[in-house]
Amino acid sequence: MSTPFLSVRDLRVHFSTEDGTVKAVDGLSFDVEQGRTLGIVGESGSGKSVTNLAILGLHDREHTAIDGEIVLEGRDLLTASERELERLRGNTMSMIFQDALASLSPYHTIGRQISETYRKHTGASRKAARDRAVEMLKRVGIPQPDLRVDDYPHQFSGGMRQRAMIAMALVCDPELLIADEPTTALDVTVQAQIMDLLQDLQQETGTSIIFITHDLGVIADIADDVLVMYGGRCVERGTKKEVLRAPQHPYTWGLLGSMPRLGSPVDVPLSPIPGTPPSLLNPPTGCCFHPRCAFTEQVEGARCPTLRPPLELVDGRGAACHLTAGQRAGFAADFAASRPQ
Ligand code: SF4
């Protein structure tokens, strides 16, 4: 079996606060293969973004306890020095944030921000770095890139700013790109353009992508593999086809059931998941999802509130739930039958 490009093993990211320890990520493992896109999906506070900040080494070191392994091309990032992480960030791994306006400096031109990143990692001359910035703006579809390179962020539309941030993230041809809800603030047409752009760039460069979102519709467009997070843990994993076509976990059924679909009768309301995401300060005992789950009665021996279900994977596919495989298959079939194709 080949070694994965990125391997995360039993990752725990705990924050100390005045009220106690927040277990933002609590025993998470996954792999990202070269050239593939892993979609990480879950509600706010499920630990998606914290996981990725830990991969980049951008967590608050003073108040964060991190344990486990994050291995990128054979190098454990959790034991890497700050200097080494700085070299890797932007060069080998890079990130696109949700809010381009907050992430770009309002005081510097778009071109300068892209070219400085390039110069820092390659030592290129000012002229070569500016040429590279123009080339990158062209590559991400900015019209008249040789003129717009001298614009400030406020002179770009929201979609163009997001493209500029993608240009900045890709300027050094990173091997791993982490995109954290990069299209959430954009209208659907621009959202589709940005996702097409990421897919085209991935085909050109073979970059591996981690795409974080709360939206399974976006996952359906962009991911190869899917990891569903809840309460700081993975509750379901598989290929996109497996997770979206034959989901195995009650939380994934809930997420899919709360999503509008083409062909759904307009007079049938969506079914949101009842309740709210768990507190990570005082998470529920047993299965973290049990206070919101409609299937606890189906599990023998009242194990849901007392015993944490393990994530059992076969060939990278599985779910963390006490329901038997037979029960899950039956409920999944009922769920699929209740949804328009
Ligand atoms: Fe629901 Fe129990 Fe499965 Fe958790 S373990 S998802 S509470 S049935």
mmCIF file of C-alpha atoms and ligand atoms in Angstrom:
data_model
loop_
_atom_site.group_PDB
_atom_site.id
_atom_site.type_symbol
_atom_site.label_atom_id
_atom_site.label_comp_id
_atom_site.label_asym_id
_atom_site.label_seq_id
_atom_site.Cartn_x
_atom_site.Cartn_y
_atom_site.Cartn_z
ATOM 1 C CA MET A 1 0.000 0.000 0.000
ATOM 2 C CA SER A 2 1.402 3.451 -0.893
ATOM 3 C CA THR A 3 2.147 5.976 1.843
ATOM 4 C CA PRO A 4 -0.479 8.756 1.890
ATOM 5 C CA PHE A 5 0.673 12.268 1.093
ATOM 6 C CA LEU A 6 -0.787 13.547 4.378
ATOM 7 C CA SER A 7 -1.555 11.288 7.299
ATOM 8 C CA VAL A 8 -3.304 12.499 10.471
ATOM 9 C CA ARG A 9 -3.392 10.037 13.371
ATOM 10 C CA ASP A 10 -5.340 10.311 16.631
ATOM 11 C CA LEU A 11 -5.168 14.099 16.558
ATOM 12 C CA ARG A 12 -6.301 15.873 19.717
ATOM 13 C CA VAL A 13 -6.496 19.654 19.907
ATOM 14 C CA HIS A 14 -7.620 20.897 23.311
ATOM 15 C CA PHE A 15 -7.859 24.555 24.362
ATOM 16 C CA SER A 16 -7.602 25.674 27.953
ATOM 17 C CA THR A 17 -10.123 28.385 28.811
ATOM 18 C CA GLU A 18 -11.223 29.999 32.066
ATOM 19 C CA ASP A 19 -14.223 27.665 32.081
ATOM 20 C CA GLY A 20 -12.237 24.477 31.483
ATOM 21 C CA THR A 21 -10.795 22.433 28.604
ATOM 22 C CA VAL A 22 -12.457 22.649 25.202
ATOM 23 C CA LYS A 23 -11.910 19.408 23.287
ATOM 24 C CA ALA A 24 -12.134 20.931 19.817
ATOM 25 C CA VAL A 25 -10.674 17.853 18.101
ATOM 26 C CA ASP A 26 -10.672 14.608 20.021
ATOM 27 C CA GLY A 27 -9.029 11.618 18.350
ATOM 28 C CA LEU A 28 -9.240 12.279 14.619
ATOM 29 C CA SER A 29 -7.474 10.173 11.960
ATOM 30 C CA PHE A 30 -7.531 10.496 8.177
ATOM 31 C CA ASP A 31 -5.330 10.411 5.080
ATOM 32 C CA VAL A 32 -5.177 12.627 2.017
ATOM 33 C CA GLU A 33 -3.839 11.038 -1.147
ATOM 34 C CA GLN A 34 -1.767 12.875 -3.733
ATOM 35 C CA GLY A 35 -3.930 14.761 -6.243
ATOM 36 C CA ARG A 36 -7.236 13.975 -4.494
ATOM 37 C CA THR A 37 -9.723 16.224 -2.724
ATOM 38 C CA LEU A 38 -10.910 15.361 0.764
ATOM 39 C CA GLY A 39 -14.137 17.150 1.739
ATOM 40 C CA ILE A 40 -14.519 17.687 5.487
ATOM 41 C CA VAL A 41 -18.128 18.438 6.354
ATOM 42 C CA GLY A 42 -19.919 19.269 9.591
ATOM 43 C CA GLU A 43 -21.767 22.023 11.432
ATOM 44 C CA SER A 44 -20.023 25.028 12.998
ATOM 45 C CA GLY A 45 -17.951 23.983 15.989
ATOM 46 C CA SER A 46 -17.435 20.400 14.783
ATOM 47 C CA GLY A 47 -13.643 20.879 14.693
ATOM 48 C CA LYS A 48 -13.128 21.195 10.916
ATOM 49 C CA SER A 49 -11.256 24.487 10.886
ATOM 50 C CA VAL A 50 -9.300 23.742 14.072
ATOM 51 C CA THR A 51 -7.991 20.550 12.452
ATOM 52 C CA ASN A 52 -6.679 22.461 9.488
ATOM 53 C CA LEU A 53 -5.136 25.256 11.516
ATOM 54 C CA ALA A 54 -3.287 22.516 13.424
ATOM 55 C CA ILE A 55 -2.002 21.034 10.135
ATOM 56 C CA LEU A 56 -0.636 24.445 9.178
ATOM 57 C CA GLY A 57 0.736 25.047 12.675
ATOM 58 C CA LEU A 58 -1.366 28.212 12.988
ATOM 59 C CA HIS A 59 -3.023 27.390 16.338
ATOM 60 C CA ASP A 60 -2.497 29.483 19.438
ATOM 61 C CA ARG A 61 0.447 27.608 20.949
ATOM 62 C CA GLU A 62 0.153 29.167 24.373
ATOM 63 C CA HIS A 63 -3.353 27.925 25.121
ATOM 64 C CA THR A 64 -3.494 24.799 22.976
ATOM 65 C CA ALA A 65 -2.494 21.238 23.794
ATOM 66 C CA ILE A 66 -1.936 19.130 20.686
ATOM 67 C CA ASP A 67 -1.347 15.412 20.607
ATOM 68 C CA GLY A 68 -1.169 12.748 17.894
ATOM 69 C CA GLU A 69 0.608 12.812 14.538
ATOM 70 C CA ILE A 70 0.348 14.966 11.422
ATOM 71 C CA VAL A 71 2.742 13.513 8.840
ATOM 72 C CA LEU A 72 3.248 15.321 5.534
ATOM 73 C CA GLU A 73 5.438 13.441 3.056
ATOM 74 C CA GLY A 74 7.087 11.554 5.909
ATOM 75 C CA ARG A 75 7.708 14.665 8.087
ATOM 76 C CA ASP A 76 5.855 14.964 11.412
ATOM 77 C CA LEU A 77 4.546 18.527 11.510
ATOM 78 C CA LEU A 78 3.804 18.435 15.231
ATOM 79 C CA THR A 79 7.506 18.156 16.015
ATOM 80 C CA ALA A 80 8.638 20.589 13.283
ATOM 81 C CA SER A 81 10.201 23.886 14.340
ATOM 82 C CA GLU A 82 8.360 27.178 13.736
ATOM 83 C CA ARG A 83 10.982 28.018 11.123
ATOM 84 C CA GLU A 84 10.405 24.818 9.234
ATOM 85 C CA LEU A 85 6.629 25.274 9.379
ATOM 86 C CA GLU A 86 7.024 28.784 8.033
ATOM 87 C CA ARG A 87 9.024 27.430 5.124
ATOM 88 C CA LEU A 88 6.389 24.788 4.425
ATOM 89 C CA ARG A 89 3.478 27.256 4.655
ATOM 90 C CA GLY A 90 3.000 28.933 1.312
ATOM 91 C CA ASN A 91 5.543 26.638 -0.308
ATOM 92 C CA THR A 92 4.410 23.065 0.279
ATOM 93 C CA MET A 93 1.047 23.793 1.905
ATOM 94 C CA SER A 94 -1.229 26.761 1.609
ATOM 95 C CA MET A 95 -4.671 27.918 2.729
ATOM 96 C CA ILE A 96 -7.605 29.840 1.302
ATOM 97 C CA PHE A 97 -9.776 31.436 3.949
ATOM 98 C CA GLN A 98 -13.489 32.194 3.847
ATOM 99 C CA ASP A 99 -13.252 35.955 4.080
ATOM 100 C CA ALA A 100 -10.898 37.322 1.444
ATOM 101 C CA LEU A 101 -11.459 40.931 2.526
ATOM 102 C CA ALA A 102 -10.316 40.168 6.071
ATOM 103 C CA SER A 103 -7.398 38.051 4.840
ATOM 104 C CA LEU A 104 -5.924 40.526 2.346
ATOM 105 C CA SER A 105 -4.202 43.660 3.570
ATOM 106 C CA PRO A 106 -6.153 46.790 2.572
ATOM 107 C CA TYR A 107 -2.908 48.820 2.480
ATOM 108 C CA HIS A 108 -1.079 46.911 -0.247
ATOM 109 C CA THR A 109 -1.946 46.221 -3.842
ATOM 110 C CA ILE A 110 -3.106 42.765 -4.826
ATOM 111 C CA GLY A 111 0.022 42.378 -6.948
ATOM 112 C CA ARG A 112 2.341 43.233 -4.090
ATOM 113 C CA GLN A 113 0.666 40.744 -1.767
ATOM 114 C CA ILE A 114 1.013 37.938 -4.302
ATOM 115 C CA SER A 115 4.554 38.837 -5.333
ATOM 116 C CA GLU A 116 5.813 39.213 -1.739
ATOM 117 C CA THR A 117 4.623 35.686 -0.938
ATOM 118 C CA TYR A 118 6.487 34.458 -4.035
ATOM 119 C CA ARG A 119 9.676 36.370 -3.225
ATOM 120 C CA LYS A 120 9.681 35.174 0.366
ATOM 121 C CA HIS A 121 9.657 31.517 -0.651
ATOM 122 C CA THR A 122 11.694 31.608 -3.867
ATOM 123 C CA GLY A 123 14.007 34.592 -3.460
ATOM 124 C CA ALA A 124 12.913 35.825 -6.908
ATOM 125 C CA SER A 125 13.659 39.400 -8.018
ATOM 126 C CA ARG A 126 10.946 42.085 -7.757
ATOM 127 C CA LYS A 127 10.446 42.046 -11.496
ATOM 128 C CA ALA A 128 10.179 38.252 -11.728
ATOM 129 C CA ALA A 129 7.777 38.211 -8.758
ATOM 130 C CA ARG A 130 5.560 40.874 -10.339
ATOM 131 C CA ASP A 131 5.487 38.922 -13.610
ATOM 132 C CA ARG A 132 4.524 35.851 -11.624
ATOM 133 C CA ALA A 133 1.701 37.799 -9.887
ATOM 134 C CA VAL A 134 0.333 38.886 -13.291
ATOM 135 C CA GLU A 135 0.591 35.300 -14.543
ATOM 136 C CA MET A 136 -1.272 34.000 -11.474
ATOM 137 C CA LEU A 137 -4.033 36.624 -11.791
ATOM 138 C CA LYS A 138 -4.450 35.596 -15.412
ATOM 139 C CA ARG A 139 -4.526 31.933 -14.427
ATOM 140 C CA VAL A 140 -7.385 32.519 -11.971
ATOM 141 C CA GLY A 141 -9.373 34.443 -14.583
ATOM 142 C CA ILE A 142 -8.880 38.102 -13.578
ATOM 143 C CA PRO A 143 -9.439 40.231 -16.711
ATOM 144 C CA GLN A 144 -6.618 42.643 -17.704
ATOM 145 C CA PRO A 145 -4.270 41.157 -15.087
ATOM 146 C CA ASP A 146 -1.380 43.440 -16.081
ATOM 147 C CA LEU A 147 -3.518 46.444 -15.052
ATOM 148 C CA ARG A 148 -5.486 44.938 -12.159
ATOM 149 C CA VAL A 149 -2.256 43.790 -10.482
ATOM 150 C CA ASP A 150 -1.890 47.351 -9.173
ATOM 151 C CA ASP A 151 -5.406 47.521 -7.699
ATOM 152 C CA TYR A 152 -6.100 47.434 -3.964
ATOM 153 C CA PRO A 153 -8.439 44.762 -2.543
ATOM 154 C CA HIS A 154 -11.356 47.219 -2.196
ATOM 155 C CA GLN A 155 -11.221 47.792 -5.964
ATOM 156 C CA PHE A 156 -12.005 44.098 -6.605
ATOM 157 C CA SER A 157 -15.489 42.513 -6.376
ATOM 158 C CA GLY A 158 -16.032 39.725 -3.784
ATOM 159 C CA GLY A 159 -15.520 36.995 -6.406
ATOM 160 C CA MET A 160 -12.372 38.647 -7.762
ATOM 161 C CA ARG A 161 -10.922 39.003 -4.260
ATOM 162 C CA GLN A 162 -11.505 35.304 -3.676
ATOM 163 C CA ARG A 163 -9.752 34.548 -6.987
ATOM 164 C CA ALA A 164 -6.876 36.815 -5.946
ATOM 165 C CA MET A 165 -6.577 34.911 -2.671
ATOM 166 C CA ILE A 166 -6.502 31.636 -4.611
ATOM 167 C CA ALA A 167 -3.762 33.141 -6.804
ATOM 168 C CA MET A 168 -1.804 34.038 -3.666
ATOM 169 C CA ALA A 169 -2.314 30.571 -2.167
ATOM 170 C CA LEU A 170 -1.145 28.880 -5.376
ATOM 171 C CA VAL A 171 1.703 31.194 -6.354
ATOM 172 C CA CYS A 172 4.365 28.764 -5.094
ATOM 173 C CA ASP A 173 2.605 25.670 -6.524
ATOM 174 C CA PRO A 174 1.800 24.106 -3.122
ATOM 175 C CA GLU A 175 1.342 20.360 -2.954
ATOM 176 C CA LEU A 176 -1.420 20.677 -0.340
ATOM 177 C CA LEU A 177 -4.134 23.330 -0.486
ATOM 178 C CA ILE A 178 -6.551 23.779 2.409
ATOM 179 C CA ALA A 179 -9.703 25.658 1.433
ATOM 180 C CA ASP A 180 -11.810 26.682 4.449
ATOM 181 C CA GLU A 181 -15.364 27.488 3.290
ATOM 182 C CA PRO A 182 -13.858 29.495 0.400
ATOM 183 C CA THR A 183 -17.155 30.056 -1.372
ATOM 184 C CA THR A 184 -19.599 30.546 1.505
ATOM 185 C CA ALA A 185 -19.756 34.341 1.197
ATOM 186 C CA LEU A 186 -20.196 34.288 -2.590
ATOM 187 C CA ASP A 187 -23.297 34.051 -4.742
ATOM 188 C CA VAL A 188 -23.962 30.700 -6.391
ATOM 189 C CA THR A 189 -22.689 31.630 -9.862
ATOM 190 C CA VAL A 190 -19.353 32.860 -8.516
ATOM 191 C CA GLN A 191 -19.274 29.852 -6.171
ATOM 192 C CA ALA A 192 -19.535 27.502 -9.170
ATOM 193 C CA GLN A 193 -16.796 29.433 -11.029
ATOM 194 C CA ILE A 194 -14.420 29.205 -8.051
ATOM 195 C CA MET A 195 -14.983 25.480 -7.698
ATOM 196 C CA ASP A 196 -14.402 24.939 -11.437
ATOM 197 C CA LEU A 197 -11.219 26.966 -11.081
ATOM 198 C CA LEU A 198 -9.948 24.849 -8.169
ATOM 199 C CA GLN A 199 -10.689 21.659 -10.088
ATOM 200 C CA ASP A 200 -8.902 22.941 -13.218
ATOM 201 C CA LEU A 201 -5.877 24.001 -11.186
ATOM 202 C CA GLN A 202 -5.804 20.640 -9.434
ATOM 203 C CA GLN A 203 -5.788 18.847 -12.785
ATOM 204 C CA GLU A 204 -2.944 21.055 -13.996
ATOM 205 C CA THR A 205 -0.771 20.762 -10.903
ATOM 206 C CA GLY A 206 -1.804 17.538 -9.102
ATOM 207 C CA THR A 207 -2.289 19.462 -5.836
ATOM 208 C CA SER A 208 -4.037 17.629 -2.982
ATOM 209 C CA ILE A 209 -6.946 19.624 -1.553
ATOM 210 C CA ILE A 210 -8.728 19.598 1.796
ATOM 211 C CA PHE A 211 -12.031 21.383 1.286
ATOM 212 C CA ILE A 212 -13.867 22.354 4.474
ATOM 213 C CA THR A 213 -17.566 23.121 4.281
ATOM 214 C CA HIS A 214 -20.895 22.757 6.076
ATOM 215 C CA ASP A 215 -22.592 22.231 2.705
ATOM 216 C CA LEU A 216 -22.960 18.714 1.303
ATOM 217 C CA GLY A 217 -23.994 20.238 -2.045
ATOM 218 C CA VAL A 218 -20.496 21.718 -2.368
ATOM 219 C CA ILE A 219 -18.981 18.355 -1.378
ATOM 220 C CA ALA A 220 -21.003 16.690 -4.148
ATOM 221 C CA ASP A 221 -19.325 19.034 -6.634
ATOM 222 C CA ILE A 222 -15.722 18.969 -5.551
ATOM 223 C CA ALA A 223 -14.708 16.068 -3.280
ATOM 224 C CA ASP A 224 -13.267 12.636 -4.072
ATOM 225 C CA ASP A 225 -13.408 11.458 -0.459
ATOM 226 C CA VAL A 226 -15.560 12.674 2.431
ATOM 227 C CA LEU A 227 -15.059 12.882 6.191
ATOM 228 C CA VAL A 228 -18.092 13.844 8.290
ATOM 229 C CA MET A 229 -17.177 15.517 11.599
ATOM 230 C CA TYR A 230 -19.310 15.882 14.699
ATOM 231 C CA GLY A 231 -18.238 17.037 18.143
ATOM 232 C CA GLY A 232 -14.532 17.037 17.243
ATOM 233 C CA ARG A 233 -14.545 13.485 15.869
ATOM 234 C CA CYS A 234 -15.035 11.711 12.595
ATOM 235 C CA VAL A 235 -18.431 10.005 12.528
ATOM 236 C CA GLU A 236 -18.370 8.785 8.924
ATOM 237 C CA ARG A 237 -15.809 8.333 6.175
ATOM 238 C CA GLY A 238 -15.767 7.045 2.624
ATOM 239 C CA THR A 239 -15.606 8.072 -0.993
ATOM 240 C CA LYS A 240 -18.013 10.798 -2.092
ATOM 241 C CA LYS A 241 -20.203 8.225 -3.816
ATOM 242 C CA GLU A 242 -20.335 6.010 -0.724
ATOM 243 C CA VAL A 243 -21.144 8.793 1.724
ATOM 244 C CA LEU A 244 -23.637 10.680 -0.415
ATOM 245 C CA ARG A 245 -25.358 7.702 -2.035
ATOM 246 C CA ALA A 246 -25.313 5.240 0.854
ATOM 247 C CA PRO A 247 -24.723 7.196 4.090
ATOM 248 C CA GLN A 248 -24.374 5.021 7.200
ATOM 249 C CA HIS A 249 -24.536 7.438 10.124
ATOM 250 C CA PRO A 250 -27.682 9.062 11.591
ATOM 251 C CA TYR A 251 -25.940 12.464 11.601
ATOM 252 C CA THR A 252 -25.153 12.187 7.872
ATOM 253 C CA TRP A 253 -28.793 11.225 7.246
ATOM 254 C CA GLY A 254 -29.752 14.364 9.169
ATOM 255 C CA LEU A 255 -27.384 16.570 7.158
ATOM 256 C CA LEU A 256 -28.647 15.186 3.859
ATOM 257 C CA GLY A 257 -32.280 15.393 4.974
ATOM 258 C CA SER A 258 -31.892 19.085 5.798
ATOM 259 C CA MET A 259 -30.544 19.860 2.319
ATOM 260 C CA PRO A 260 -32.871 21.005 -0.499
ATOM 261 C CA ARG A 261 -32.753 18.843 -3.649
ATOM 262 C CA LEU A 262 -33.805 19.394 -7.206
ATOM 263 C CA GLY A 263 -37.098 17.606 -7.683
ATOM 264 C CA SER A 264 -38.189 17.874 -4.027
ATOM 265 C CA PRO A 265 -41.897 18.774 -3.816
ATOM 266 C CA VAL A 266 -42.083 22.474 -2.910
ATOM 267 C CA ASP A 267 -44.765 21.900 -0.286
ATOM 268 C CA VAL A 268 -42.716 19.352 1.677
ATOM 269 C CA PRO A 269 -40.640 21.157 4.345
ATOM 270 C CA LEU A 270 -36.981 20.279 4.891
ATOM 271 C CA SER A 271 -36.223 18.387 8.094
ATOM 272 C CA PRO A 272 -33.566 20.132 10.158
ATOM 273 C CA ILE A 273 -31.629 18.088 12.726
ATOM 274 C CA PRO A 274 -33.311 18.770 16.083
ATOM 275 C CA GLY A 275 -31.310 20.357 18.905
ATOM 276 C CA THR A 276 -27.969 22.120 18.732
ATOM 277 C CA PRO A 277 -24.343 21.007 18.237
ATOM 278 C CA PRO A 278 -22.709 19.719 21.451
ATOM 279 C CA SER A 279 -20.724 21.833 23.866
ATOM 280 C CA LEU A 280 -17.085 20.839 23.498
ATOM 281 C CA LEU A 281 -16.482 22.043 27.055
ATOM 282 C CA ASN A 282 -18.889 19.469 28.487
ATOM 283 C CA PRO A 283 -19.522 17.060 25.619
ATOM 284 C CA PRO A 284 -22.289 14.480 26.042
ATOM 285 C CA THR A 285 -21.213 11.087 27.385
ATOM 286 C CA GLY A 286 -21.234 8.036 25.130
ATOM 287 C CA CYS A 287 -22.049 8.914 21.528
ATOM 288 C CA CYS A 288 -21.781 12.683 21.205
ATOM 289 C CA PHE A 289 -24.767 12.726 18.848
ATOM 290 C CA HIS A 290 -27.132 10.860 21.207
ATOM 291 C CA PRO A 291 -29.092 13.908 22.499
ATOM 292 C CA ARG A 292 -30.161 14.631 18.884
ATOM 293 C CA CYS A 293 -30.388 11.125 17.492
ATOM 294 C CA ALA A 294 -33.728 9.514 16.577
ATOM 295 C CA PHE A 295 -32.282 5.971 16.583
ATOM 296 C CA THR A 296 -31.050 5.492 20.153
ATOM 297 C CA GLU A 297 -34.003 3.210 20.984
ATOM 298 C CA GLN A 298 -32.941 0.849 18.222
ATOM 299 C CA VAL A 299 -29.589 0.133 19.886
ATOM 300 C CA GLU A 300 -29.592 -2.817 22.248
ATOM 301 C CA GLY A 301 -28.576 -2.247 25.854
ATOM 302 C CA ALA A 302 -29.023 1.554 25.961
ATOM 303 C CA ARG A 303 -25.381 2.010 24.934
ATOM 304 C CA CYS A 304 -25.759 5.349 23.105
ATOM 305 C CA PRO A 305 -25.608 7.637 26.182
ATOM 306 C CA THR A 306 -22.893 5.626 27.928
ATOM 307 C CA LEU A 307 -20.459 4.112 25.429
ATOM 308 C CA ARG A 308 -18.557 5.974 22.720
ATOM 309 C CA PRO A 309 -18.958 4.075 19.421
ATOM 310 C CA PRO A 310 -15.645 3.325 17.693
ATOM 311 C CA LEU A 311 -15.098 4.264 14.063
ATOM 312 C CA GLU A 312 -14.752 0.904 12.339
ATOM 313 C CA LEU A 313 -13.329 1.187 8.835
ATOM 314 C CA VAL A 314 -13.113 -1.389 6.075
ATOM 315 C CA ASP A 315 -11.045 -0.152 3.118
ATOM 316 C CA GLY A 316 -11.394 3.419 4.398
ATOM 317 C CA ARG A 317 -15.191 3.176 4.649
ATOM 318 C CA GLY A 318 -17.252 3.191 7.850
ATOM 319 C CA ALA A 319 -19.212 5.031 10.521
ATOM 320 C CA ALA A 320 -19.027 5.431 14.298
ATOM 321 C CA CYS A 321 -22.423 4.174 15.444
ATOM 322 C CA HIS A 322 -23.761 1.362 17.682
ATOM 323 C CA LEU A 323 -26.446 0.375 15.186
ATOM 324 C CA THR A 324 -25.580 -2.960 13.562
ATOM 325 C CA ALA A 325 -24.486 -2.994 9.928
ATOM 326 C CA GLY A 326 -27.822 -4.639 9.048
ATOM 327 C CA GLN A 327 -29.835 -1.982 10.906
ATOM 328 C CA ARG A 328 -27.851 0.809 9.214
ATOM 329 C CA ALA A 329 -28.379 -0.718 5.778
ATOM 330 C CA GLY A 330 -32.129 -0.958 6.430
ATOM 331 C CA PHE A 331 -32.467 2.624 7.724
ATOM 332 C CA ALA A 332 -30.241 3.900 4.893
ATOM 333 C CA ALA A 333 -32.523 2.201 2.343
ATOM 334 C CA ASP A 334 -35.607 3.780 4.002
ATOM 335 C CA PHE A 335 -33.828 7.139 3.948
ATOM 336 C CA ALA A 336 -32.898 6.819 0.261
ATOM 337 C CA ALA A 337 -36.457 5.802 -0.657
ATOM 338 C CA SER A 338 -37.834 8.910 1.074
ATOM 339 C CA ARG A 339 -35.744 11.245 -1.124
ATOM 340 C CA PRO A 340 -36.340 12.189 -4.754
ATOM 341 C CA GLN A 341 -33.666 10.819 -7.122
HETATM 342 FE FE1 SF4 B 1 -27.427 7.518 17.190
HETATM 343 FE FE2 SF4 B 1 -26.578 5.727 18.976
HETATM 344 FE FE3 SF4 B 1 -25.642 5.662 16.496
HETATM 345 FE FE4 SF4 B 1 -24.903 7.623 18.135
HETATM 346 S S1 SF4 B 1 -24.452 5.454 18.393
HETATM 347 S S2 SF4 B 1 -25.543 7.848 16.047
HETATM 348 S S3 SF4 B 1 -26.788 7.940 19.288
HETATM 349 S S4 SF4 B 1 -27.744 5.312 17.143
#
